């Protein structure tokens, strides 16, 4: 039995359905989560879009943190999202729907510690780089019909942290049929995820990795080394005419709702980055956080290894799906 869904609920269900199973690999918003890869994945991400780097005039700096090895890199996230679109589109076609999902926003810079690129600060202040805002602006989709939502989700949402399903708002039970045809458990969205993961059981350890990602960030700010470097940064900022205890408070003073950074914001962000560079803040902070992460990963060795294996499987299957789609 299905109750009518409020219009505002559709977008929530839609984005949750498409994001489930992907966001655990690459998060796109929030201070501790605007993260990108380390090691070989880092080099891959930097090389993936030379035209974009040309348009910026610089290569955005990347952090190197252990937890990134257990998440999809931005380029990998894009590949999995592309494959999921192919699979969902094919599934929706079975019910007579021509389907086009919103374009995922792929972060271009690592904002875990705020702005860390001087040229980004000088041109954009604390605002996201152009690709992020332009993709976000273009990613809206037409509100799907009730039948489309039923086929897409079967009235269920997949928890990206646990891989467990729950009923979506407005549904009393899972949808079983649409237009006389059986709907797979979790709809086309979860069918696609099962194909990418290569198994029916979608339970995941992504929540463990997500917890390490966020808790290590918070814990790192309480370490003596990070407190000391924050104090040095704050002193440097005072000399530049700005009174902030730490970089997060500096970011919080900016109005990111305006379409472009005003001169006052770019001046503040520029001073922020110059002070970070003068006290070696990024290196000190990342060393402290990396140490915390290594300890957390060791304690959760089984879960983190399982999540890394799932990510590798999802990426391998995604590449095959995209290749077959031609």
Coordinates of C-alpha atoms in Angstrom, one line a residue:
X1 CA 0.0 0.0 0.0
X2 CA 1.5 3.3 -1.0
X3 CA 0.5 6.8 0.2
X4 CA 1.0 9.8 -2.1
X5 CA 4.5 11.2 -1.7
X6 CA 4.9 14.9 -1.0
X7 CA 6.6 16.6 -3.9
X8 CA 9.6 17.6 -1.8
X9 CA 10.2 13.9 -0.9
X10 CA 10.8 12.9 -4.5
X11 CA 14.2 14.6 -4.7
X12 CA 15.3 13.1 -1.4
X13 CA 14.3 9.6 -2.4
X14 CA 15.9 10.1 -5.9
X15 CA 19.2 11.4 -4.7
X16 CA 19.4 8.8 -1.9
X17 CA 18.7 6.0 -4.3
X18 CA 21.3 7.1 -6.8
X19 CA 23.9 7.9 -4.2
X20 CA 23.6 4.8 -2.0
X21 CA 26.7 2.7 -2.3
X22 CA 28.7 5.5 -3.9
X23 CA 29.0 8.2 -1.3
X24 CA 31.0 5.9 0.9
X25 CA 33.7 6.2 -1.6
X26 CA 33.9 9.9 -2.1
X27 CA 32.1 12.6 -0.3
X28 CA 31.4 15.9 -1.9
X29 CA 30.6 18.3 0.9
X30 CA 31.6 19.2 4.5
X31 CA 35.0 20.1 5.9
X32 CA 36.3 16.6 6.7
X33 CA 34.9 15.0 3.6
X34 CA 35.8 17.1 0.7
X35 CA 38.7 14.7 0.3
X36 CA 40.6 13.2 -2.6
X37 CA 43.0 10.3 -3.0
X38 CA 46.6 9.5 -2.0
X39 CA 49.3 7.5 -3.7
X40 CA 48.6 6.3 -7.2
X41 CA 45.0 7.3 -7.0
X42 CA 46.2 10.8 -6.3
X43 CA 48.3 10.9 -9.5
X44 CA 45.3 9.5 -11.4
X45 CA 43.0 12.2 -10.2
X46 CA 45.4 15.0 -11.0
X47 CA 45.9 13.6 -14.5
X48 CA 42.3 12.9 -15.3
X49 CA 41.2 16.3 -16.6
X50 CA 44.1 18.3 -18.0
X51 CA 41.7 20.7 -19.8
X52 CA 40.1 21.6 -16.4
X53 CA 43.5 22.2 -14.9
X54 CA 44.4 24.4 -17.8
X55 CA 41.2 26.5 -17.3
X56 CA 42.2 26.9 -13.6
X57 CA 45.7 27.8 -14.3
X58 CA 47.0 25.5 -11.5
X59 CA 46.7 21.9 -10.3
X60 CA 44.7 21.7 -7.0
X61 CA 46.8 20.4 -4.2
X62 CA 45.9 17.0 -2.7
X63 CA 46.3 15.7 0.8
X64 CA 47.8 12.3 1.5
X65 CA 45.9 10.5 4.3
X66 CA 45.6 6.8 5.0
X67 CA 41.8 6.7 5.0
X68 CA 41.7 7.8 1.4
X69 CA 43.0 4.3 0.4
X70 CA 39.7 2.9 1.6
X71 CA 37.5 5.3 -0.4
X72 CA 36.8 5.7 -4.1
X73 CA 38.9 8.5 -5.6
X74 CA 37.0 11.3 -7.5
X75 CA 37.8 9.7 -10.9
X76 CA 36.8 6.3 -9.6
X77 CA 33.6 7.7 -8.2
X78 CA 32.8 9.2 -11.6
X79 CA 33.3 5.9 -13.3
X80 CA 31.1 4.0 -10.9
X81 CA 28.4 6.7 -11.2
X82 CA 28.6 6.4 -15.0
X83 CA 28.2 2.7 -14.8
X84 CA 25.3 3.0 -12.4
X85 CA 23.6 5.4 -14.8
X86 CA 23.9 2.8 -17.6
X87 CA 22.5 0.0 -15.5
X88 CA 19.6 2.1 -14.0
X89 CA 18.7 3.4 -17.5
X90 CA 18.5 -0.1 -18.9
X91 CA 16.4 -1.3 -15.9
X92 CA 14.0 1.7 -16.2
X93 CA 13.6 1.0 -19.9
X94 CA 12.0 -2.3 -19.0
X95 CA 9.1 -0.4 -17.6
X96 CA 8.9 2.0 -20.5
X97 CA 10.7 4.9 -18.9
X98 CA 13.3 7.1 -20.6
X99 CA 15.6 7.8 -17.6
X100 CA 18.3 10.4 -17.1
X101 CA 19.8 10.8 -13.6
X102 CA 21.3 14.0 -12.2
X103 CA 25.0 14.4 -12.9
X104 CA 27.0 13.7 -9.8
X105 CA 29.2 16.5 -8.4
X106 CA 32.8 15.4 -8.4
X107 CA 35.1 17.6 -6.2
X108 CA 38.0 19.2 -7.9
X109 CA 39.9 20.2 -4.7
X110 CA 40.6 18.8 -1.3
X111 CA 39.0 21.1 1.3
X112 CA 39.5 19.0 4.4
X113 CA 41.7 21.7 5.9
X114 CA 40.0 24.6 4.1
X115 CA 41.6 26.4 1.1
X116 CA 45.2 25.2 0.7
X117 CA 45.9 26.5 -2.8
X118 CA 47.1 30.1 -3.0
X119 CA 45.8 30.7 -6.5
X120 CA 42.4 29.2 -5.6
X121 CA 42.3 31.6 -2.6
X122 CA 43.3 34.6 -4.7
X123 CA 40.7 33.9 -7.4
X124 CA 37.8 32.2 -5.6
X125 CA 38.2 32.9 -1.9
X126 CA 36.5 30.2 0.1
X127 CA 34.0 29.4 -2.8
X128 CA 34.3 26.1 -4.6
X129 CA 36.2 26.0 -7.8
X130 CA 34.1 26.5 -11.0
X131 CA 33.6 22.9 -11.9
X132 CA 31.9 22.1 -8.7
X133 CA 29.4 25.0 -8.8
X134 CA 28.7 24.5 -12.5
X135 CA 28.1 20.8 -12.3
X136 CA 25.9 21.3 -9.3
X137 CA 23.9 23.9 -11.1
X138 CA 23.4 21.6 -14.1
X139 CA 22.6 18.4 -12.1
X140 CA 19.0 19.0 -11.4
X141 CA 16.5 16.6 -12.9
X142 CA 12.8 16.8 -13.7
X143 CA 10.7 15.6 -10.8
X144 CA 10.0 11.9 -11.6
X145 CA 6.5 10.5 -11.7
X146 CA 5.2 8.2 -9.0
X147 CA 5.5 5.3 -11.3
X148 CA 9.1 6.2 -12.1
X149 CA 10.0 6.5 -8.4
X150 CA 8.3 3.1 -7.8
X151 CA 10.4 1.5 -10.4
X152 CA 13.6 3.3 -9.4
X153 CA 13.4 2.6 -5.6
X154 CA 10.5 0.1 -5.0
X155 CA 9.8 2.5 -2.1
X156 CA 13.0 1.6 -0.4
X157 CA 16.2 3.5 0.3
X158 CA 19.7 1.9 0.7
X159 CA 21.7 3.2 3.7
X160 CA 25.1 4.1 2.2
X161 CA 26.9 3.3 5.5
X162 CA 25.4 -0.1 6.3
X163 CA 24.0 -1.3 2.9
X164 CA 20.7 -2.0 4.6
X165 CA 17.3 -1.1 3.1
X166 CA 14.5 0.8 4.8
X167 CA 11.1 2.0 3.6
X168 CA 11.1 5.5 2.1
X169 CA 8.8 8.1 3.4
X170 CA 5.3 7.8 2.0
X171 CA 5.4 4.0 1.6
X172 CA 3.8 1.4 3.9
X173 CA 5.4 -1.5 2.1
X174 CA 7.9 -2.2 -0.8
X175 CA 6.5 -1.8 -4.3
X176 CA 6.2 -5.2 -6.0
X177 CA 5.0 -4.4 -9.5
X178 CA 5.0 -1.4 -11.9
X179 CA 3.0 -1.5 -15.1
X180 CA 2.3 -5.1 -14.6
X181 CA 6.0 -6.1 -14.3
X182 CA 7.8 -7.3 -11.2
X183 CA 10.1 -4.7 -9.6
X184 CA 13.4 -6.0 -8.2
X185 CA 14.1 -5.5 -4.4
X186 CA 15.0 -1.9 -3.9
X187 CA 14.1 -1.1 -7.5
X188 CA 16.4 -0.3 -10.4
X189 CA 18.8 1.6 -8.1
X190 CA 19.5 -1.4 -5.9
X191 CA 19.5 -3.8 -8.8
X192 CA 22.3 -1.7 -10.3
X193 CA 24.2 -1.7 -7.0
X194 CA 24.0 -5.5 -6.8
X195 CA 25.4 -5.9 -10.3
X196 CA 28.3 -3.5 -9.4
X197 CA 29.0 -5.2 -6.1
X198 CA 28.7 -8.7 -7.6
X199 CA 26.4 -10.1 -4.9
X200 CA 22.9 -9.9 -3.6
X201 CA 23.9 -8.9 -0.1
X202 CA 24.5 -5.2 -0.1
X203 CA 25.6 -4.9 3.5
X204 CA 28.7 -2.7 3.8
X205 CA 31.5 -1.5 6.0
X206 CA 31.4 2.0 4.5
X207 CA 30.2 3.4 7.8
X208 CA 33.4 2.3 9.5
X209 CA 35.5 4.1 6.9
X210 CA 33.2 7.1 7.2
X211 CA 33.5 7.2 11.0
X212 CA 37.3 7.0 10.7
X213 CA 37.2 9.8 8.2
X214 CA 35.2 12.1 10.4
X215 CA 36.4 11.1 13.9
X216 CA 40.1 11.4 12.9
X217 CA 39.5 14.9 11.7
X218 CA 37.9 16.0 15.0
X219 CA 40.5 14.2 17.1
X220 CA 43.4 15.7 15.2
X221 CA 42.4 19.2 16.3
X222 CA 42.9 18.3 19.9
X223 CA 46.5 17.0 19.5
X224 CA 49.3 19.2 20.9
X225 CA 50.9 19.5 17.5
X226 CA 47.8 20.8 15.8
X227 CA 46.9 23.1 18.7
X228 CA 50.3 24.6 18.5
X229 CA 50.2 25.1 14.7
X230 CA 46.8 26.7 15.0
X231 CA 48.2 29.1 17.5
X232 CA 51.0 30.0 15.1
X233 CA 48.5 30.4 12.2
X234 CA 46.3 32.6 14.4
X235 CA 49.2 34.8 15.3
X236 CA 50.1 35.2 11.6
X237 CA 46.5 36.1 10.8
X238 CA 46.4 38.8 13.5
X239 CA 49.4 40.4 11.9
X240 CA 47.5 40.4 8.6
X241 CA 44.5 42.1 10.4
X242 CA 42.3 39.0 11.0
X243 CA 41.3 37.6 14.3
X244 CA 40.5 33.9 14.1
X245 CA 41.5 31.0 16.5
X246 CA 41.7 28.4 13.7
X247 CA 41.2 28.0 9.9
X248 CA 37.6 26.6 10.3
X249 CA 36.5 29.8 12.0
X250 CA 38.0 31.8 9.1
X251 CA 36.0 29.8 6.6
X252 CA 32.8 30.2 8.7
X253 CA 33.0 34.0 8.4
X254 CA 32.5 33.9 4.6
X255 CA 29.1 34.1 2.9
X256 CA 29.2 31.1 0.5
X257 CA 25.6 31.8 -0.6
X258 CA 26.6 34.6 -2.8
X259 CA 27.6 33.5 -6.4
X260 CA 31.1 34.8 -6.3
X261 CA 33.6 35.7 -3.7
X262 CA 33.9 39.5 -2.9
X263 CA 37.3 41.1 -2.6
X264 CA 37.2 41.0 1.2
X265 CA 36.7 37.2 1.0
X266 CA 39.5 36.6 -1.5
X267 CA 41.8 38.8 0.6
X268 CA 40.9 36.8 3.8
X269 CA 41.4 33.5 2.0
X270 CA 44.7 34.6 0.6
X271 CA 46.0 35.6 4.0
X272 CA 44.7 32.3 5.4
X273 CA 46.7 30.3 2.8
X274 CA 49.8 32.4 3.2
X275 CA 49.7 31.9 6.9
X276 CA 49.2 28.1 6.5
X277 CA 52.2 28.0 4.3
X278 CA 54.3 30.1 6.6
X279 CA 53.7 27.8 9.6
X280 CA 53.6 24.6 7.6
X281 CA 50.1 24.0 8.9
X282 CA 48.9 21.4 6.3
X283 CA 52.0 19.2 6.8
X284 CA 51.7 19.3 10.6
X285 CA 48.0 18.7 10.6
X286 CA 48.1 15.9 8.1
X287 CA 50.9 14.1 10.0
X288 CA 48.9 14.3 13.2
X289 CA 45.7 13.1 11.5
X290 CA 47.4 10.3 9.5
X291 CA 48.8 8.9 12.8
X292 CA 45.3 8.8 14.3
X293 CA 43.9 7.2 11.2
X294 CA 46.5 4.5 11.1
X295 CA 45.6 3.5 14.6
X296 CA 41.9 3.5 13.8
X297 CA 42.4 1.5 10.6
X298 CA 44.5 -1.1 12.5
X299 CA 41.7 -1.5 15.1
X300 CA 39.2 -2.0 12.3
X301 CA 41.4 -4.0 10.0
X302 CA 38.8 -6.5 9.0
X303 CA 36.1 -3.9 8.2
X304 CA 38.4 -1.6 6.3
X305 CA 39.9 -4.4 4.3
X306 CA 36.4 -5.5 3.4
X307 CA 35.4 -2.1 2.3
X308 CA 38.6 -1.7 0.2
X309 CA 37.8 -5.0 -1.5
X310 CA 34.2 -3.9 -2.2
X311 CA 35.5 -0.7 -3.7
X312 CA 37.8 -2.6 -6.0
X313 CA 35.0 -4.9 -7.1
X314 CA 32.6 -2.1 -7.7
X315 CA 35.2 -0.2 -9.8
X316 CA 36.2 -3.3 -11.8
X317 CA 32.6 -4.1 -12.6
X318 CA 31.8 -0.5 -13.4
X319 CA 34.6 -0.4 -15.9
X320 CA 33.3 -3.5 -17.6
X321 CA 29.7 -2.0 -17.7
X322 CA 30.9 1.2 -19.2
X323 CA 33.1 -0.6 -21.8
X324 CA 30.2 -2.8 -22.8
X325 CA 27.9 0.2 -23.2
X326 CA 30.4 1.5 -25.8

